[in-house]
Coordinates of C-alpha atoms in Angstrom, one line a residue:
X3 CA 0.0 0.0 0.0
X4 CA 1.2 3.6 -1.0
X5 CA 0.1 7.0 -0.2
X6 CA -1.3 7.3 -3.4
X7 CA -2.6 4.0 -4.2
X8 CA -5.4 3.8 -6.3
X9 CA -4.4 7.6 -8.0
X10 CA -4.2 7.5 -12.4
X11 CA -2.3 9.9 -13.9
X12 CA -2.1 10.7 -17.7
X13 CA 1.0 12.6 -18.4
X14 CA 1.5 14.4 -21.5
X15 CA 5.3 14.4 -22.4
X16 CA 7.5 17.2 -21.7
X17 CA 10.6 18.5 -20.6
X18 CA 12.2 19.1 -17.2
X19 CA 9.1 20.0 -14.8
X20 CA 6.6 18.3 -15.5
X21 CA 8.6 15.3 -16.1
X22 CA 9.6 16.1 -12.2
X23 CA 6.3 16.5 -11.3
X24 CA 4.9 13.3 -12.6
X25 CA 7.8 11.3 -10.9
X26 CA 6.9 12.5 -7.8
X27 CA 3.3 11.2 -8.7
X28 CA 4.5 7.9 -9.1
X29 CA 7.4 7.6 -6.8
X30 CA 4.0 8.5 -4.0
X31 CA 2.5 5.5 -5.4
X32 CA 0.2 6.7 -8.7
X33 CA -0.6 4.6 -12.0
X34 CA 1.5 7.3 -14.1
X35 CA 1.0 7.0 -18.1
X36 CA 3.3 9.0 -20.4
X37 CA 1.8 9.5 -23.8
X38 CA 4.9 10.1 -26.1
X39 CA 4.5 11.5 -29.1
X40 CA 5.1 9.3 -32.2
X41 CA 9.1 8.1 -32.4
X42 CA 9.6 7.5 -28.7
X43 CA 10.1 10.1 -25.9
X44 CA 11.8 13.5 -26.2
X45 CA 15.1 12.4 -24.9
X46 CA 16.6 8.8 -23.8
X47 CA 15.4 7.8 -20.6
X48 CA 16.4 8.9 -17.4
X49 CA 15.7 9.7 -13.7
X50 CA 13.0 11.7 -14.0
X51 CA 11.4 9.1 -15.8
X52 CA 11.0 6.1 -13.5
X53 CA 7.5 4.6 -12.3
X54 CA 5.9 5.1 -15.7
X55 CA 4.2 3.4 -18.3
X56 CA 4.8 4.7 -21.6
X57 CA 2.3 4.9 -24.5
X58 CA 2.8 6.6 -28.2
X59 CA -0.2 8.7 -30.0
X60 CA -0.3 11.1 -32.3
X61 CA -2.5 13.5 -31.0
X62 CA -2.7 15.6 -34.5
X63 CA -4.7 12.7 -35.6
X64 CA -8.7 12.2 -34.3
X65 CA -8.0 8.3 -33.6
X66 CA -5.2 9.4 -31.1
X67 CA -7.3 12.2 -29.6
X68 CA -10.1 9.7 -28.9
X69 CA -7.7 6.7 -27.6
X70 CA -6.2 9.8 -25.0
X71 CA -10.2 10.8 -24.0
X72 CA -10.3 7.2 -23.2
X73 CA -7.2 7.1 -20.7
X74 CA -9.2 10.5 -19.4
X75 CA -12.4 8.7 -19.0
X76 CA -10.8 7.0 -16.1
X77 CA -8.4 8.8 -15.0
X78 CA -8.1 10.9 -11.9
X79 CA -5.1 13.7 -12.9
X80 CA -4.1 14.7 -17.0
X81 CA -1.0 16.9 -16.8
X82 CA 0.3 19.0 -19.8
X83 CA 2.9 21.3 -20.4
X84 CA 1.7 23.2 -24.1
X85 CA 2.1 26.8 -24.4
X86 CA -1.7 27.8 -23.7
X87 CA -4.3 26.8 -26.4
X88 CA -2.3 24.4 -28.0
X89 CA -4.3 21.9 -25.8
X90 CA -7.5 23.2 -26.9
X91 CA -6.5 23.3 -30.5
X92 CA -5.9 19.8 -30.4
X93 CA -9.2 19.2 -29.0
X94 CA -8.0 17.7 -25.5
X95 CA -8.3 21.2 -23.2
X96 CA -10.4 21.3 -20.2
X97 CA -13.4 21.7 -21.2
X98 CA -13.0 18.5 -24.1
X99 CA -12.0 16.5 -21.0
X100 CA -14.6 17.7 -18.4
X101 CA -17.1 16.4 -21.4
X102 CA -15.5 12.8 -21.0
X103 CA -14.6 13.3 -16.5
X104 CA -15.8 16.3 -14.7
X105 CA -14.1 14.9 -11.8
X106 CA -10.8 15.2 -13.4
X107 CA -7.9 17.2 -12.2
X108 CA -6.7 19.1 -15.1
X109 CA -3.1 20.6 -14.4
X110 CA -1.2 22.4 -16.9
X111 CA 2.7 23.6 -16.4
X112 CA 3.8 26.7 -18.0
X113 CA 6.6 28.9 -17.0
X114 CA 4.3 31.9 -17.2
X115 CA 0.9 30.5 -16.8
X116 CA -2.1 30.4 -18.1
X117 CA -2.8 34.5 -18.7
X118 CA -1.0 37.1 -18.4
X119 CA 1.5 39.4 -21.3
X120 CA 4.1 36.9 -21.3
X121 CA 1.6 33.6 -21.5
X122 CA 2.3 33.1 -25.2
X123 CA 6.4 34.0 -25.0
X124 CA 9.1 31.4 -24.7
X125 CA 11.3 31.3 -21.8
X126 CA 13.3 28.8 -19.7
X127 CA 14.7 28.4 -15.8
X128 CA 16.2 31.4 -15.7
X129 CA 13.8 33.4 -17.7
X130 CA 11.3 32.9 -15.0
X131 CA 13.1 33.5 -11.8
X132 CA 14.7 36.8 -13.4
X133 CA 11.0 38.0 -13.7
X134 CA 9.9 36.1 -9.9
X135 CA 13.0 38.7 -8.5
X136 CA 14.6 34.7 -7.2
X137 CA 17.8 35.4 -9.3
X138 CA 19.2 38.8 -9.2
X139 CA 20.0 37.8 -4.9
X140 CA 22.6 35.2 -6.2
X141 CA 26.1 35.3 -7.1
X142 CA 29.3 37.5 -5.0
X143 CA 29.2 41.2 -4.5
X144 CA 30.1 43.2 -7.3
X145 CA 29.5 40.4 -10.0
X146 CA 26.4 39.6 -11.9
X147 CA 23.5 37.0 -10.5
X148 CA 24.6 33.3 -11.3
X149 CA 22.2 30.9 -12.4
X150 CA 21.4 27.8 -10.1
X151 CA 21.3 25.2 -12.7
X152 CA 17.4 25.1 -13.3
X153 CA 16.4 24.0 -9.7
X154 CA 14.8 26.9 -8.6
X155 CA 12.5 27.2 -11.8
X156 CA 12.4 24.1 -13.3
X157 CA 12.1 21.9 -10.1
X158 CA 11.3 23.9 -7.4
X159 CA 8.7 26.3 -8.1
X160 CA 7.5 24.2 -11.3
X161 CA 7.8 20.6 -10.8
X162 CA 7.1 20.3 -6.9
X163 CA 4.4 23.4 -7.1
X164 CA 2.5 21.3 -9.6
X165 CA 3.1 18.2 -7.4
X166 CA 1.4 19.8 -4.5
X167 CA -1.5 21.4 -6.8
X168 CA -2.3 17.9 -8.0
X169 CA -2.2 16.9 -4.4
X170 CA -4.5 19.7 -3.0
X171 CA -6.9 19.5 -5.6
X172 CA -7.7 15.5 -5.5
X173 CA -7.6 16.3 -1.7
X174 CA -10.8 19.1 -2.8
X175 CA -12.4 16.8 -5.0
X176 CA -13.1 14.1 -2.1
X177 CA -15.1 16.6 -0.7
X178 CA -16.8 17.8 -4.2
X179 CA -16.3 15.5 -6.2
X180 CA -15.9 18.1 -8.8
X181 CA -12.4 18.3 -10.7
X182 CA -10.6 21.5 -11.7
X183 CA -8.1 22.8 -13.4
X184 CA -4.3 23.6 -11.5
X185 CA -2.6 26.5 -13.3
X186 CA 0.9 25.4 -12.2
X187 CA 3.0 28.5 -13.4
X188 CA 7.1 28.6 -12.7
X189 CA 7.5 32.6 -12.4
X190 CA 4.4 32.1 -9.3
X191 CA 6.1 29.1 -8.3
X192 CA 9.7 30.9 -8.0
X193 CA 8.2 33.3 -6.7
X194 CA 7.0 31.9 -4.0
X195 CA 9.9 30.6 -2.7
X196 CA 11.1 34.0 -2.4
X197 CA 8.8 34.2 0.7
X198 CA 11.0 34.4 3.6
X199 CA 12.9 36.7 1.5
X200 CA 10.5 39.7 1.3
X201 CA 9.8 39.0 5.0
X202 CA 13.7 39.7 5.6
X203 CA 12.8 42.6 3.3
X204 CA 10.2 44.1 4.9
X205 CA 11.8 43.0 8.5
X206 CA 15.1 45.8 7.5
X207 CA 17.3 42.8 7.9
X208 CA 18.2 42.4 4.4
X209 CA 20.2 45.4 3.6
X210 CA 20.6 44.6 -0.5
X211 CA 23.1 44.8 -2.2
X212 CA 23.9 41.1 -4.0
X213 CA 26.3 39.2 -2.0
X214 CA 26.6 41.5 1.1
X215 CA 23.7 39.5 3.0
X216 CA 23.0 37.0 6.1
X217 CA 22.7 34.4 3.6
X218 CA 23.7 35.0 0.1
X219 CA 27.5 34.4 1.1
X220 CA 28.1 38.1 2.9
X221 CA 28.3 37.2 6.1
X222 CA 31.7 35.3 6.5
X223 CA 30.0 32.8 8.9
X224 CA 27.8 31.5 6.6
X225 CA 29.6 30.3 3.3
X226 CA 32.3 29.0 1.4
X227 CA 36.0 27.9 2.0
X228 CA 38.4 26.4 -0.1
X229 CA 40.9 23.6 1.3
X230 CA 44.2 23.0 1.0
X231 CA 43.0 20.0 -2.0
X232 CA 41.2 22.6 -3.7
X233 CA 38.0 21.3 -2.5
X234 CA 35.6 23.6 -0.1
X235 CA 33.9 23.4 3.0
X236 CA 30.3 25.0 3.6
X237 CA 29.9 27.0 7.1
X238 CA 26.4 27.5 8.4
X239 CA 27.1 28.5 12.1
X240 CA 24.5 31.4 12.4
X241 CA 23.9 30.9 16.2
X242 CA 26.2 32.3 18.8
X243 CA 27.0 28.5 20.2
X244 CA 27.5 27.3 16.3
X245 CA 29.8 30.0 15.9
X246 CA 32.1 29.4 18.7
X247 CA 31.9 25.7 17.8
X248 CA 33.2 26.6 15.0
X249 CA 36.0 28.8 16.2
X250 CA 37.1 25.3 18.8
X251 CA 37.3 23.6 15.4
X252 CA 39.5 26.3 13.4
X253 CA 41.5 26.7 16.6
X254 CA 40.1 30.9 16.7
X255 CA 38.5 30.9 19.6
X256 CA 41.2 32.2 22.0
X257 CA 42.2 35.0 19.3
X258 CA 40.9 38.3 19.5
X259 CA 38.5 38.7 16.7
X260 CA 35.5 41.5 15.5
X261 CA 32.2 40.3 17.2
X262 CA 30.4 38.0 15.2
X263 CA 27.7 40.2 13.7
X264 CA 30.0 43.0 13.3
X265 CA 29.8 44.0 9.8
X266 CA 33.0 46.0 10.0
X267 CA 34.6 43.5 11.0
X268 CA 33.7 40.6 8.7
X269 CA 36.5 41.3 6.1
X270 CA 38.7 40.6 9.2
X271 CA 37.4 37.3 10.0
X272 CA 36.5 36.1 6.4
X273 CA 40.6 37.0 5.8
X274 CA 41.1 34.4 9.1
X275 CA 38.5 32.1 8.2
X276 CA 40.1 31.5 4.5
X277 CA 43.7 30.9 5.7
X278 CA 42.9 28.5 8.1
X279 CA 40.8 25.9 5.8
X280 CA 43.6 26.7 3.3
X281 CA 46.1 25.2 5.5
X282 CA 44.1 21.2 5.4
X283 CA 42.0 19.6 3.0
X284 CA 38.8 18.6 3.0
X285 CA 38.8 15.4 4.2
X286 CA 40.7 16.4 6.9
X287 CA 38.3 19.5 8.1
X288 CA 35.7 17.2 8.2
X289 CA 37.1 14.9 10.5
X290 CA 37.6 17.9 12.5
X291 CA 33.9 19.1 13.1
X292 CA 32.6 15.6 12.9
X293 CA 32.6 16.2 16.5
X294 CA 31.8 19.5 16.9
X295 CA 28.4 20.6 16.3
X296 CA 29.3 24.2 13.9
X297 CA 27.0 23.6 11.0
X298 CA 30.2 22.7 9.1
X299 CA 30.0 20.2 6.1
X300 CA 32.1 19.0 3.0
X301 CA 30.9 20.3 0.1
X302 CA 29.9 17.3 -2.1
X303 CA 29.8 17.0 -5.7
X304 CA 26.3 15.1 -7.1
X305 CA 28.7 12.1 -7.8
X306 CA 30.1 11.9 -3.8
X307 CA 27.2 12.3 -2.2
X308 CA 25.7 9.0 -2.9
X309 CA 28.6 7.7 -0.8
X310 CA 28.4 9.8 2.3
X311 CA 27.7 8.1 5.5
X312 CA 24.4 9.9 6.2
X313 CA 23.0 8.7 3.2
X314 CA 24.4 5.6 3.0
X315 CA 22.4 5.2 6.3
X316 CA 19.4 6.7 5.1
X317 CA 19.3 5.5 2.1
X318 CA 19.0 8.7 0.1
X319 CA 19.9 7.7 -2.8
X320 CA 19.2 4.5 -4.8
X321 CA 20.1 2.5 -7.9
X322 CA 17.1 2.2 -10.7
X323 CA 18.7 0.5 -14.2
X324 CA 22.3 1.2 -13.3
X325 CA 21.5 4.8 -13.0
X326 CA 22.0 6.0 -9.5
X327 CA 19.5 8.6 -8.3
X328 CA 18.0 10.1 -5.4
X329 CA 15.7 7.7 -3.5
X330 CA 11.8 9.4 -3.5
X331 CA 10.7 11.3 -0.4
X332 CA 9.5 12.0 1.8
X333 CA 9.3 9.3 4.0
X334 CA 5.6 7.7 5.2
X335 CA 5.4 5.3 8.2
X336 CA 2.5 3.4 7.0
X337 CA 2.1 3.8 3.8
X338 CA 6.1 3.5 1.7
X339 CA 7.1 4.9 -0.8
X340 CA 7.2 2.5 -4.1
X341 CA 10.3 1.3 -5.7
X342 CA 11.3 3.1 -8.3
X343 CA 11.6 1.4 -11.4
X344 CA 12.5 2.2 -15.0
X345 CA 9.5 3.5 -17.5
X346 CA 7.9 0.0 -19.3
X347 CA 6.1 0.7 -22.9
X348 CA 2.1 -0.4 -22.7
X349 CA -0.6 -0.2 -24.6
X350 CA -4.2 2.0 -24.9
X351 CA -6.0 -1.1 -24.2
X352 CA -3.8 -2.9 -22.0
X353 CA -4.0 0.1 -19.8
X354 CA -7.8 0.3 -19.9
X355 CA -7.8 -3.3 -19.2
X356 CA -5.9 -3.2 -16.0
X357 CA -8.1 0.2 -15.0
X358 CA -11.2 -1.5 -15.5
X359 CA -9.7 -4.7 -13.6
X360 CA -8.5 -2.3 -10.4
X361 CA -11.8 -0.6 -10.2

């Protein structure tokens, strides 16, 4: 038994968020079908993939419009990720599918949503947190914002924000049983993870100024170090007993030093803090504060990490087809999480069959 047990899911192919989306779907425990266009999927398979079954149609053609209203008949969630109207145009929007399931969730994944002057433009990741106001924070003082891979757009505030949509609205539609439609929009969902942010904002205790901040790498306490191997160690040790911790472990404590939120003085101690780490490597730092609690890490690459201790123990990350990948969370006592398991090709009917049979 899953969380989500019992859940069917008809995903319309796409790239990078939805994809993400949809995997959490099925890594809860949904019947997730992918509907690939003719030719196979948009790229090999990978990751973001897993839990699926696959099925090709060419929805330009009435016969593979009517075998996707079929899936819709009985299904509970249809996720697409057109630019708007192209779903309509093909005859499988909202309101086509309400005609077939008006208890169907309806989500759609857009970087700009659903209205708006920028619905109809292109854009990608970094489009749509430059207009949410999520990138121009990141990146050192006196240089220009730096670009977080795509995991605050894509993945983030697209992917996981249509997750939960999907989640809240079959949650609604127990009550209703009505379906609706989840405009799932990256520049909202970027956006929105800008929260605490504006709070800091509006709180005077975020001064401005890119890189000069608590938290965006101004304050010597929290960031960066390099090590004597060239790799880096990440400091976190906000509160006064973190912060002496972490002067025990650099051997500081008994130094005179500026006081710790003493902005003058954080040249000062950034200049002390970067000599020391300099003088070991990595490996070596961390065995120093594996003891000490000073919010101090090694900074792991996306290849290490697997290995760590902590997640070794945890089990954070897993191995699907050879591929290793993060393991799905979170984490239910009752009800686990399924195994993920690479995508498997199906059919219309053998899907309908094994629907109707689960019923």
């Amino acid at each position: 038994m899953t969380a989500l047990q019992g859940v069917r899911v008809v995903e319309l192919a796409g790239l990078a968020p939805g994809p993400f989306g949809c995997m959490i779907l099925a890594d809860l425990g949904a019947d997730v079908v992918r509907v690939d266009r003719p030719g196979g999927p948009l790229l090999p398979p990978g990751p973001l993939d897993r839990g699926r079954r696959t099925v090709a149609l060419d929805l330009k053609t009435p016969a593979g419009v009517a075998d996707l209203l079929r899936l819709v008949e009985r299904a509970d969630v249809l996720v697409e990720g057109y630019r708007p109207g192209v779903a309509e145009r093909l005859g499988i929007g909202p309101d086509d599918c309400e005609k077939v399931n008006p208890a169907l969730v309806y989500a759609r994944m857009t970087g700009w949503g659903q209205d708006g002057p920028l619905a109809a433009r292109a854009g990608h990741d970094i489009d749509y947190i430059a207009v949410a106001g999520a990138l121009e924070p990141l990146g050192r003082a006196g240089q220009r914002p730096h670009a977080p891979i795509n995991l605050l757009g894509d993945f983030a505030g697209g992917g996981l924000l249509l997750a939960v949509g999907v989640l809240a609205a079959l949650l609604e539609r127990s009550r209703s049983g009505r379906g609706q439609v989840v405009d799932a929009a990256m520049v909202d969902g970027s956006a929105l993870l800008t929260t605490f942010l504006h709070g800091m904002i509006a709180g005077s205790q975020w001064p401005g100024g890119r890189g000069g901040n608590l938290l965006d790498g101004g304050a010597p306490f929290y960031d960066t170090y390099e090590t004597a191997d060239g790799g880096f160690m990440a400091v976190g040790a906000l509160e006064p007993p973190f912060y002496q911790a972490l002067l025990d472990g650099l051997g500081l404590r008994d130094e005179p030093l500026p006081g710790q939120y003493d902005r003058a003085g954080w040249p000062e101690l950034r200049a002390r803090f970067t000599s020391r780490f300099a003088a070991r490597t990595r490996d070596e730092w961390t065995r120093v504060f594996a003891e000490l609690d000073a919010c101090v890490t090694p900074v792991l690459s996306p290849a290490e990490a697997p290995a760590h201790p902590h997640n070794r123990a945890r089990g954070t990350f897993v191995e699907v087809d050879g591929v290793t990948q993060p393991a799905p969370a979170p984490r239910f006592a009752r009800t686990p999480n399924r195994e993920p398991q690479p995508p498997t090709a199906a059919t219309v009917a053998g899907i309908l069959s094994s629907w109707q049979h689960s019923d």
